[in-house]
Amino acid sequence: MATFLYRLGRFSFRKRHFVALFWVALLALAGAGAAGAPAAGNSSFSIPGTEAQKAFDLLDERFPGASADGATARVVFKAPDGQKMTDPDNKAAVQDTVDELSGGTEVAQVTDPYQGGGVSQDGTTAYASVTYKVPGMELEESSREALKAAAEDARDSGLTVEIGGDALQAIPETGSAEIIGIGIAAVVLVITLGSLLAAGLPLLTAIVGVGIGVATITALASTLDLGSTTSILASMIGLAVGIDYALFVVSRYRAELAEGREREEAAGRAVGTAGSAVVFAGLTVVIALVGLSVVNIPMLTKMGIAAAGTVAVAVLIALTLIPAVLGYAGRRVRPAGEKSKLLGGGRAKDKADRPNMGTRWASFVVRRPLAVLLLGIVGLGAAAVPAGSLELGLPDDGSQPTSTTQRRAYDLLSDGFGPGFNGPLVVVVDAQGSDDPQAVFQQAGDEIKALDNVVNVAPAAPNKAGDTATIAVIPDAKPSSVATEDLVHDIRAVGADIKDGTGAEVLVTGATAMNIDVSQKLNDALVPYLVLVVGLAFLLLIVVFRSILVPLKAALGFLLSVLAALGAVVAVYQWGWLSGLMGVEETGPIMSMMPIFMVGVVFGLAMDYEVFLVTRIREAHVHGEKPSQAVVTGFRYSARVVTAAAVIMIAVFSGFIGSSDSMVKMIGFGLAIAVLFDAFVVRMAIVPAVLALLGAKAWWLPKWLDRALPNVDVEGESLAAHDGAAGKDDEDKELVRA
């Protein structure tokens, strides 16, 4: 592989015009496709194989035209102090609002609170439900404005009016913090590479890669039903790895220049060595992201595949576009150790032979490996403690900031009708195979009423055929509570008994039941997912490092860092620690998808640092250095760059904490803190400590396995054969110039 990549690097350097034109054309093509594509909406959320999804599909079949997937809004009215919503003036204001809302072209139905039981027992609160013909993200802006205008007109009459539901759902925005993250990355690159031009190359190529990836996602969003958050997450991961991969190739190129190689040769060697590490690091990320498909939640699968595609583009750009732009830069990219005049280049060094920070740190670790190992494990273990209190859930209006009308509507409904009113359960009774469907509907309603934690059970509402009915159930507790989850299981137990006695099927759906089923499905999939992803990456790392213990150590270190990161997420977003600093206005359960998504992404990113760091250590060991000295040598050449790459990735991920979308905000924080733990505790402390303790045993591999494995030559040993050829080329160039 190293030889192939070496030739690819030299080809890209020589044919820079062709390579640059190819990537620019690809960016223009993707941009044109995105410009002509319809805007991305919310990806349709489905969870195949669950009871809640089965019931939802049955509703679509048996209640045609009911707009089961249409947007909904709850316009909540509260009377002024001392008044009731049944007072004539207040009743007239509500009636005017209902009439105004009914005139919308996209409105399917509006329920009058005075006819549909939408007035609280104390008479102070009422609500009107609005159902639309299209999903929330497909609503025309005129429909949203009409909804807001109707509420404002009702406020003019003296009522407190708030709007809940997904009708006001907007495409998430990442905010200016993302730009700050890129700015921090630029500063780190300048400090690391000692040149404004060299620092600009990773940023430029990463932006090109993300531009191609995001534009392609945007162009295909409508066709493939990709949600609005898909492109945000793809840009988050693609930008971080794109900068990192380019940084490793550029830094290796400068190191090769410092050894006196010609620029074309240096580009080839940089791609042949650092590029090999980029390929395998990228493969681990792609495996982790594509592996999300085993969960069998389409939205999560699409997010993973889209992000994996962006990572693949970042790898290809690092292997081809980076050497091409290095060719354009020429002598303006200086050898390692040299700085541009603008940044202090040319000044005399005070201590020319002083070991760098990476050397000093690695020397300290190999002298005290056991102490460093224990301190790292205890520290990450302490950070992981909050993960034991992890509560999962899906975000609803109750998790919105208190400044939003959706949250205020949620609170008004909770105060007026009870906490369970915000999470009603929909029971679907399929009595198509029963002799007396009406009796089955009545039996189901009566048995559900007898359960604990039930506030109200509405009469069964059958379809036109009379063979299927829906029963609305209001729990006593809030949607995310354990009591409500127990109630869902109790209703399903009742349904099983009814099916045994009558043949009718009783199914529970609704947002709350969906949430419970998603959490259960994700929990059930976590172990198989870990086995698949970690197993495949383990095999890949055996091929890369030609060792059993090094990949095993990498996997165990990852588990430590991801558990510590989950603990930090729980502490901030569930317990409320540092919530003000992180912009968390409302604490609550952790998003159900967070653990498995974070496991996938963090595993891939953790293996990035493992590959980049340990390949340098193995390279030194392969060239004859003792194990402890190889650790020090590896850190001398790679610690600075790995540290810079981690800081860049943390800065980029932290930028997404400013997003308006709670899912993106939480994932941004989780990934940033996970990279912090993994790069600076696991890879920079635990890894060298373990390697120092294992010594030569770290690189043990059974002989039969060594013979069976392909030699991918990540260290670039085969490139030694090109030294003579390169020297002959240099002599020929000198003769031509003479």
Coordinates of C-alpha atoms in Angstrom, one line a residue, residues 54-525:
K54 CA -46.9 -1.3 13.5
A55 CA -49.8 0.6 15.1
F56 CA -48.9 3.8 13.2
D57 CA -48.8 2.0 9.9
L58 CA -52.2 0.4 10.7
L59 CA -53.7 3.9 11.3
D60 CA -52.5 5.0 7.9
E61 CA -54.2 1.9 6.3
R62 CA -57.5 1.9 8.2
F63 CA -58.0 5.7 8.6
P64 CA -57.2 7.1 5.2
G65 CA -57.0 10.8 4.9
A66 CA -56.5 11.2 8.7
S67 CA -53.1 12.8 8.1
A68 CA -51.4 10.6 10.7
D69 CA -48.0 12.0 9.8
G70 CA -49.2 15.6 9.4
A71 CA -48.0 18.4 11.5
T72 CA -49.9 19.2 14.7
A73 CA -50.3 22.3 16.8
R74 CA -51.9 22.9 20.1
V75 CA -53.0 26.5 20.6
V76 CA -53.3 26.9 24.4
F77 CA -55.4 29.6 26.0
K78 CA -55.2 30.8 29.6
A79 CA -57.8 33.2 31.1
P80 CA -56.7 36.3 33.0
D81 CA -56.6 36.0 36.8
G82 CA -60.1 35.8 38.2
Q83 CA -61.7 34.8 34.9
K84 CA -62.7 31.5 33.3
M85 CA -62.3 30.4 29.7
T86 CA -66.1 29.8 29.7
D87 CA -66.8 33.5 30.2
P88 CA -68.6 34.9 27.1
D89 CA -65.9 37.3 26.0
N90 CA -63.1 34.7 26.3
K91 CA -65.3 32.0 24.6
A92 CA -65.9 34.4 21.7
A93 CA -62.2 35.1 21.4
V94 CA -61.4 31.4 21.2
Q95 CA -64.1 30.8 18.7
D96 CA -62.7 33.6 16.5
T97 CA -59.3 31.9 16.7
V98 CA -60.7 28.5 15.7
D99 CA -62.6 30.0 12.7
E100 CA -59.4 31.9 11.7
L101 CA -57.3 28.7 11.8
S102 CA -59.9 26.7 9.9
G103 CA -59.4 28.8 6.8
G104 CA -55.8 27.6 6.1
T105 CA -55.2 25.8 2.8
E106 CA -53.0 23.2 4.5
V107 CA -55.2 22.7 7.6
A108 CA -56.9 19.3 7.8
Q109 CA -58.9 19.8 11.0
V110 CA -59.3 22.1 13.9
T111 CA -61.0 20.9 17.1
D112 CA -63.1 23.4 19.1
P113 CA -62.1 23.1 22.8
Y114 CA -65.8 23.6 23.9
Q115 CA -67.0 20.7 21.8
G116 CA -64.0 18.4 22.1
G117 CA -63.5 18.5 25.9
G118 CA -60.6 20.9 25.6
V119 CA -61.3 23.0 28.8
S120 CA -59.6 22.2 32.1
Q121 CA -61.7 21.3 35.2
D122 CA -61.0 24.6 36.9
G123 CA -62.0 26.5 33.7
T124 CA -58.8 28.5 33.5
T125 CA -57.2 26.8 30.5
A126 CA -58.4 25.6 27.1
Y127 CA -56.7 24.3 24.0
A128 CA -57.6 23.9 20.3
S129 CA -55.8 21.2 18.3
V130 CA -54.8 21.9 14.7
T131 CA -53.9 19.1 12.3
Y132 CA -52.2 19.8 9.0
K133 CA -52.1 17.8 5.8
V134 CA -48.3 17.8 5.5
P135 CA -45.5 17.2 7.9
G136 CA -44.1 20.0 10.0
M137 CA -40.9 20.6 8.0
E138 CA -43.0 20.7 4.7
L139 CA -45.4 23.4 5.9
E140 CA -45.4 26.6 3.9
E141 CA -44.2 29.6 5.8
S142 CA -47.6 31.2 5.2
S143 CA -49.2 28.5 7.3
R144 CA -46.8 29.1 10.2
E145 CA -47.4 32.9 9.9
A146 CA -51.1 32.3 9.9
L147 CA -50.8 30.2 13.1
K148 CA -48.8 32.9 14.8
A149 CA -51.1 35.6 13.6
A150 CA -54.2 33.8 15.0
A151 CA -52.5 33.4 18.4
E152 CA -51.5 37.1 18.4
D153 CA -55.1 38.2 17.7
A154 CA -56.3 36.1 20.6
R155 CA -53.6 37.8 22.8
D156 CA -55.1 41.2 21.9
S157 CA -58.3 40.1 23.7
G158 CA -56.4 39.8 27.0
L159 CA -55.8 36.0 26.9
T160 CA -52.4 34.3 27.4
V161 CA -51.9 32.2 24.2
E162 CA -49.0 29.8 23.5
I163 CA -48.4 27.3 20.7
G164 CA -47.1 23.8 21.1
G165 CA -46.5 20.9 18.7
D166 CA -44.3 20.4 15.7
A167 CA -46.0 22.9 13.3
L168 CA -43.5 25.6 14.4
Q169 CA -40.5 23.3 14.1
A170 CA -37.7 25.1 12.2
I171 CA -34.6 23.9 10.5
P172 CA -31.8 23.8 13.2
E173 CA -29.1 26.5 13.1
T174 CA -25.6 26.0 14.3
G175 CA -24.9 29.6 15.3
S176 CA -21.8 31.7 15.2
A177 CA -19.9 29.4 17.6
E178 CA -19.2 27.1 14.6
I179 CA -17.2 29.9 13.0
I180 CA -15.3 30.4 16.3
G181 CA -14.4 26.7 16.3
I182 CA -12.9 27.0 12.8
G183 CA -11.1 30.2 13.9
I184 CA -9.5 28.3 16.9
A185 CA -8.5 25.5 14.5
A186 CA -6.8 28.0 12.2
V187 CA -4.8 29.4 15.1
V188 CA -3.7 25.9 16.2
L189 CA -2.6 25.1 12.7
V190 CA -0.5 28.3 12.4
I191 CA 1.2 27.5 15.7
T192 CA 1.8 23.9 14.8
L193 CA 3.0 24.4 11.2
G194 CA 4.8 27.7 11.8
S195 CA 3.4 29.2 8.5
L196 CA 0.2 31.0 7.5
L197 CA 0.2 29.3 4.1
A198 CA 0.9 25.8 5.5
A199 CA -1.9 26.3 8.1
G200 CA -4.3 27.4 5.4
L201 CA -3.9 24.3 3.3
P202 CA -5.6 21.8 5.7
L203 CA -8.4 24.4 6.2
L204 CA -8.9 24.9 2.5
T205 CA -8.9 21.3 1.6
A206 CA -11.2 20.3 4.5
I207 CA -13.7 23.0 3.5
V208 CA -13.6 21.7 -0.1
G209 CA -14.3 18.1 1.2
V210 CA -17.1 19.2 3.5
G211 CA -18.5 21.4 0.7
I212 CA -18.7 18.4 -1.6
G213 CA -20.2 16.1 1.1
V214 CA -22.8 18.5 2.3
A215 CA -23.8 19.7 -1.2
T216 CA -24.2 16.1 -2.2
I217 CA -26.4 15.4 0.8
T218 CA -28.4 18.5 0.1
A219 CA -28.9 17.5 -3.5
L220 CA -30.1 14.0 -2.5
A221 CA -32.1 15.1 0.6
S222 CA -35.5 15.0 -1.0
T223 CA -34.9 11.8 -3.0
L224 CA -33.4 9.8 -0.1
D225 CA -35.5 11.4 2.7
L226 CA -32.5 12.8 4.5
G227 CA -33.3 14.9 7.5
S228 CA -32.1 18.5 8.1
T229 CA -29.7 17.4 10.8
T230 CA -28.0 14.9 8.5
S231 CA -25.9 17.6 6.7
I232 CA -25.1 19.3 10.0
L233 CA -23.7 16.1 11.5
A234 CA -21.9 15.2 8.3
S235 CA -20.2 18.7 8.2
M236 CA -19.3 18.4 11.9
I237 CA -17.5 15.1 11.5
G238 CA -16.2 15.8 8.0
L239 CA -14.7 19.1 8.9
A240 CA -12.9 17.7 12.0
V241 CA -11.4 14.6 10.3
G242 CA -10.7 16.6 7.1
I243 CA -8.5 19.1 8.9
D244 CA -6.8 16.4 10.9
Y245 CA -6.0 14.1 8.0
A246 CA -4.6 17.0 5.9
L247 CA -2.6 18.2 9.0
F248 CA -0.9 14.8 9.3
V249 CA 0.1 14.7 5.6
V250 CA 1.3 18.3 5.6
S251 CA 3.3 17.8 8.8
R252 CA 4.9 14.6 7.4
Y253 CA 5.7 16.5 4.2
R254 CA 7.6 19.2 6.2
A255 CA 9.4 16.4 8.1
E256 CA 10.6 14.9 4.8
L257 CA 11.7 18.3 3.6
A258 CA 13.8 18.7 6.8
E259 CA 15.6 15.5 5.9
G260 CA 16.8 17.1 2.6
R261 CA 14.4 15.4 0.1
E262 CA 13.2 17.2 -3.0
R263 CA 9.6 18.4 -2.8
E264 CA 8.1 15.9 -5.2
E265 CA 9.8 13.1 -3.4
A266 CA 8.7 14.5 0.0
A267 CA 5.1 14.7 -1.2
G268 CA 5.3 11.0 -2.3
R269 CA 6.8 9.9 1.0
A270 CA 4.3 11.9 3.0
V271 CA 1.4 10.3 1.2
G272 CA 3.0 6.8 1.4
T273 CA 3.6 7.0 5.2
A274 CA 1.1 9.4 6.8
G275 CA -1.3 8.7 4.0
S276 CA -1.3 5.0 4.9
A277 CA -2.3 5.9 8.4
V278 CA -5.0 8.2 7.1
V279 CA -6.5 5.4 5.0
F280 CA -6.7 3.0 7.9
A281 CA -7.9 5.7 10.3
G282 CA -10.6 6.7 7.9
L283 CA -11.6 3.0 7.4
T284 CA -12.2 2.7 11.2
V285 CA -14.4 5.8 11.2
V286 CA -16.3 4.6 8.1
I287 CA -16.8 1.1 9.7
A288 CA -18.1 2.7 12.9
L289 CA -20.5 5.0 11.1
V290 CA -21.8 2.5 8.5
G291 CA -22.2 0.0 11.4
L292 CA -25.0 2.2 12.8
S293 CA -27.2 0.4 10.2
V294 CA -27.4 -2.7 12.4
V295 CA -29.7 -0.8 14.8
N296 CA -32.3 -0.8 12.0
I297 CA -33.6 2.8 12.6
P298 CA -33.6 4.3 9.1
M299 CA -32.9 7.9 10.3
L300 CA -29.8 6.7 12.2
T301 CA -28.6 4.6 9.3
K302 CA -28.9 7.6 6.9
M303 CA -27.1 9.9 9.3
G304 CA -24.2 7.3 9.6
I305 CA -23.9 6.6 5.9
A306 CA -24.0 10.3 5.0
A307 CA -21.3 11.1 7.5
A308 CA -19.2 8.1 6.4
G309 CA -19.4 9.4 2.8
T310 CA -18.0 12.8 3.9
V311 CA -15.2 11.0 5.8
A312 CA -14.3 9.0 2.7
V313 CA -14.1 12.3 0.7
A314 CA -11.8 13.7 3.4
V315 CA -9.5 10.7 3.0
L316 CA -9.3 11.0 -0.8
I317 CA -8.6 14.7 -0.6
A318 CA -5.8 14.1 1.9
L319 CA -4.2 11.6 -0.5
T320 CA -4.6 13.7 -3.7
L321 CA -5.5 17.3 -3.3
I322 CA -3.1 18.0 -0.5
P323 CA 0.0 16.9 -2.5
A324 CA -1.4 18.9 -5.4
V325 CA -1.7 22.2 -3.4
L326 CA 1.7 21.5 -1.9
G327 CA 3.0 21.6 -5.4
Y328 CA 1.4 25.0 -6.0
A329 CA 2.8 26.3 -2.7
G330 CA 6.4 25.4 -3.6
R331 CA 9.0 26.7 -1.3
R332 CA 6.5 28.8 0.6
V333 CA 5.9 25.6 2.7
R334 CA 9.0 25.3 4.8
P335 CA 10.7 22.2 6.3
A336 CA 9.8 21.2 9.8
G337 CA 11.5 23.4 12.4
E338 CA 11.5 26.5 10.2
K339 CA 9.0 29.3 10.6
S340 CA 8.0 32.0 8.2
K341 CA 9.6 35.5 8.8
L342 CA 6.1 36.8 9.8
L343 CA 6.0 34.3 12.7
G344 CA 9.6 34.8 13.9
G345 CA 11.5 32.6 11.3
G346 CA 15.2 33.3 10.9
R347 CA 15.8 34.1 14.6
A348 CA 18.6 32.3 16.5
K349 CA 17.4 29.5 18.7
D350 CA 18.2 29.7 22.4
K351 CA 18.4 25.9 22.9
A352 CA 18.8 24.2 19.6
D353 CA 19.2 20.7 21.0
R354 CA 16.5 20.9 23.7
P355 CA 14.1 17.9 23.5
N356 CA 10.6 18.9 22.5
M357 CA 7.6 18.5 24.8
G358 CA 6.5 15.2 23.3
T359 CA 10.0 13.7 24.0
R360 CA 10.0 15.0 27.6
W361 CA 6.5 13.7 28.3
A362 CA 7.1 10.3 26.8
S363 CA 10.4 10.0 28.8
F364 CA 8.5 10.8 32.0
V365 CA 5.8 8.2 31.2
V366 CA 8.2 5.3 30.4
R367 CA 10.0 6.0 33.7
R368 CA 6.8 5.9 35.7
P369 CA 4.4 3.8 33.6
L370 CA 2.4 2.2 36.4
A371 CA 1.6 5.5 38.2
V372 CA 0.5 7.2 35.0
L373 CA -1.6 4.1 34.0
L374 CA -3.4 4.0 37.4
L375 CA -4.0 7.8 37.5
G376 CA -5.5 7.7 34.0
I377 CA -7.8 4.8 34.7
V378 CA -9.0 6.2 38.1
G379 CA -9.6 9.7 36.5
L380 CA -11.6 8.3 33.7
G381 CA -13.5 6.0 36.0
A382 CA -14.5 8.9 38.2
A383 CA -15.7 10.8 35.2
A384 CA -17.8 7.8 34.1
V385 CA -19.7 7.5 37.4
P386 CA -22.6 9.7 36.3
A387 CA -23.2 7.3 33.4
G388 CA -24.7 4.9 35.9
S389 CA -27.7 7.3 36.3
L390 CA -28.3 7.5 32.5
E391 CA -31.9 8.1 31.6
L392 CA -32.9 7.9 27.9
G393 CA -35.7 9.7 26.1
L394 CA -36.6 11.6 23.0
P395 CA -36.8 15.5 23.1
D396 CA -40.2 17.0 23.3
D397 CA -41.6 20.5 24.0
G398 CA -40.8 19.9 27.7
S399 CA -37.1 20.0 26.9
Q400 CA -37.3 23.3 25.0
P401 CA -35.9 26.5 26.6
T402 CA -38.5 28.3 28.8
S403 CA -38.2 31.3 26.5
T404 CA -40.0 29.4 23.7
T405 CA -43.7 29.4 23.1
Q406 CA -43.6 25.6 22.7
R407 CA -42.3 25.2 26.2
R408 CA -44.7 27.7 27.7
A409 CA -47.6 25.8 26.0
Y410 CA -46.3 22.6 27.4
D411 CA -46.3 24.0 30.9
L412 CA -49.8 25.6 30.6
L413 CA -51.2 22.2 29.5
S414 CA -49.4 20.4 32.3
D415 CA -50.7 22.9 34.9
G416 CA -54.3 22.9 33.5
F417 CA -54.8 19.2 32.6
G418 CA -52.0 17.3 34.4
P419 CA -48.5 16.3 33.4
G420 CA -49.6 13.2 31.4
F421 CA -51.7 15.4 29.1
N422 CA -48.5 16.3 27.1
G423 CA -47.9 12.6 26.3
P424 CA -51.2 11.0 25.4
L425 CA -51.1 7.3 24.4
V426 CA -53.0 6.2 21.3
V427 CA -54.4 2.6 21.6
V428 CA -55.3 1.1 18.3
V429 CA -57.7 -1.9 18.5
D430 CA -57.8 -4.0 15.4
A431 CA -60.9 -6.1 15.6
Q432 CA -61.1 -7.1 12.0
G433 CA -61.1 -10.8 12.9
S434 CA -63.5 -10.5 15.8
D435 CA -67.2 -11.4 15.7
D436 CA -68.3 -8.4 17.7
P437 CA -65.8 -5.4 17.2
Q438 CA -67.9 -3.0 19.3
A439 CA -67.8 -5.3 22.3
V440 CA -64.0 -5.6 21.9
F441 CA -63.7 -1.8 21.8
Q442 CA -65.7 -1.5 25.0
Q443 CA -63.8 -4.3 26.7
A444 CA -60.4 -2.7 25.8
G445 CA -61.5 0.7 27.1
D446 CA -62.9 -0.7 30.4
E447 CA -59.8 -2.8 31.1
I448 CA -57.4 0.2 30.4
K449 CA -59.5 2.4 32.8
A450 CA -58.9 -0.1 35.6
L451 CA -55.1 0.2 35.3
D452 CA -53.0 2.4 37.7
N453 CA -51.6 5.7 36.5
V454 CA -54.5 6.4 34.2
V455 CA -56.3 9.8 34.4
N456 CA -58.7 9.5 31.5
V457 CA -59.7 7.1 28.7
A458 CA -61.7 8.5 25.8
P459 CA -64.5 6.6 24.2
A460 CA -63.4 4.4 21.3
A461 CA -63.4 6.1 17.9
P462 CA -64.0 3.5 15.2
N463 CA -63.2 3.9 11.5
K464 CA -65.8 3.9 8.7
A465 CA -65.6 0.2 8.3
G466 CA -66.2 -0.3 12.0
D467 CA -63.4 -2.9 12.3
T468 CA -60.7 -0.7 13.9
A469 CA -60.8 2.0 16.6
T470 CA -58.5 4.4 18.4
I471 CA -58.7 5.0 22.2
A472 CA -56.9 8.0 23.6
V473 CA -55.4 7.4 27.1
I474 CA -54.1 10.2 29.3
P475 CA -51.4 9.0 31.8
D476 CA -51.1 10.4 35.3
A477 CA -47.4 11.1 35.0
K478 CA -45.2 13.1 32.5
P479 CA -44.2 11.4 29.2
S480 CA -40.6 10.7 30.2
S481 CA -41.4 9.1 33.6
V482 CA -41.0 5.5 34.7
A483 CA -44.7 5.4 35.7
T484 CA -45.7 6.2 32.1
E485 CA -43.4 3.5 30.7
D486 CA -44.9 1.0 33.1
L487 CA -48.4 2.0 32.0
V488 CA -47.4 1.3 28.3
H489 CA -46.3 -2.2 29.3
D490 CA -49.4 -2.7 31.3
I491 CA -51.7 -1.8 28.4
R492 CA -49.7 -4.1 26.1
A493 CA -50.2 -6.9 28.7
V494 CA -54.0 -6.2 28.7
G495 CA -53.9 -6.4 24.9
A496 CA -52.2 -9.8 25.0
D497 CA -55.1 -11.1 27.1
I498 CA -57.7 -9.6 24.8
K499 CA -56.0 -11.2 21.8
D500 CA -56.1 -14.6 23.5
G501 CA -59.8 -14.2 24.2
T502 CA -61.2 -12.5 21.1
G503 CA -58.5 -12.6 18.4
A504 CA -58.4 -8.8 18.3
E505 CA -55.1 -7.1 18.4
V506 CA -54.5 -4.1 20.7
L507 CA -51.5 -1.9 19.9
V508 CA -50.1 1.2 21.7
T509 CA -48.5 4.1 19.7
G510 CA -48.1 7.8 20.0
A511 CA -45.0 9.9 20.6
T512 CA -44.5 8.5 24.2
A513 CA -44.8 4.9 23.1
M514 CA -42.5 5.6 20.2
N515 CA -40.0 7.0 22.6
I516 CA -40.1 3.9 24.8
D517 CA -39.8 1.5 21.8
V518 CA -36.8 3.5 20.4
S519 CA -35.0 3.4 23.7
Q520 CA -35.6 -0.3 24.0
K521 CA -34.5 -1.0 20.5
L522 CA -31.3 1.1 20.9
N523 CA -30.5 -0.7 24.2
D524 CA -31.0 -4.1 22.6
A525 CA -28.8 -3.1 19.6

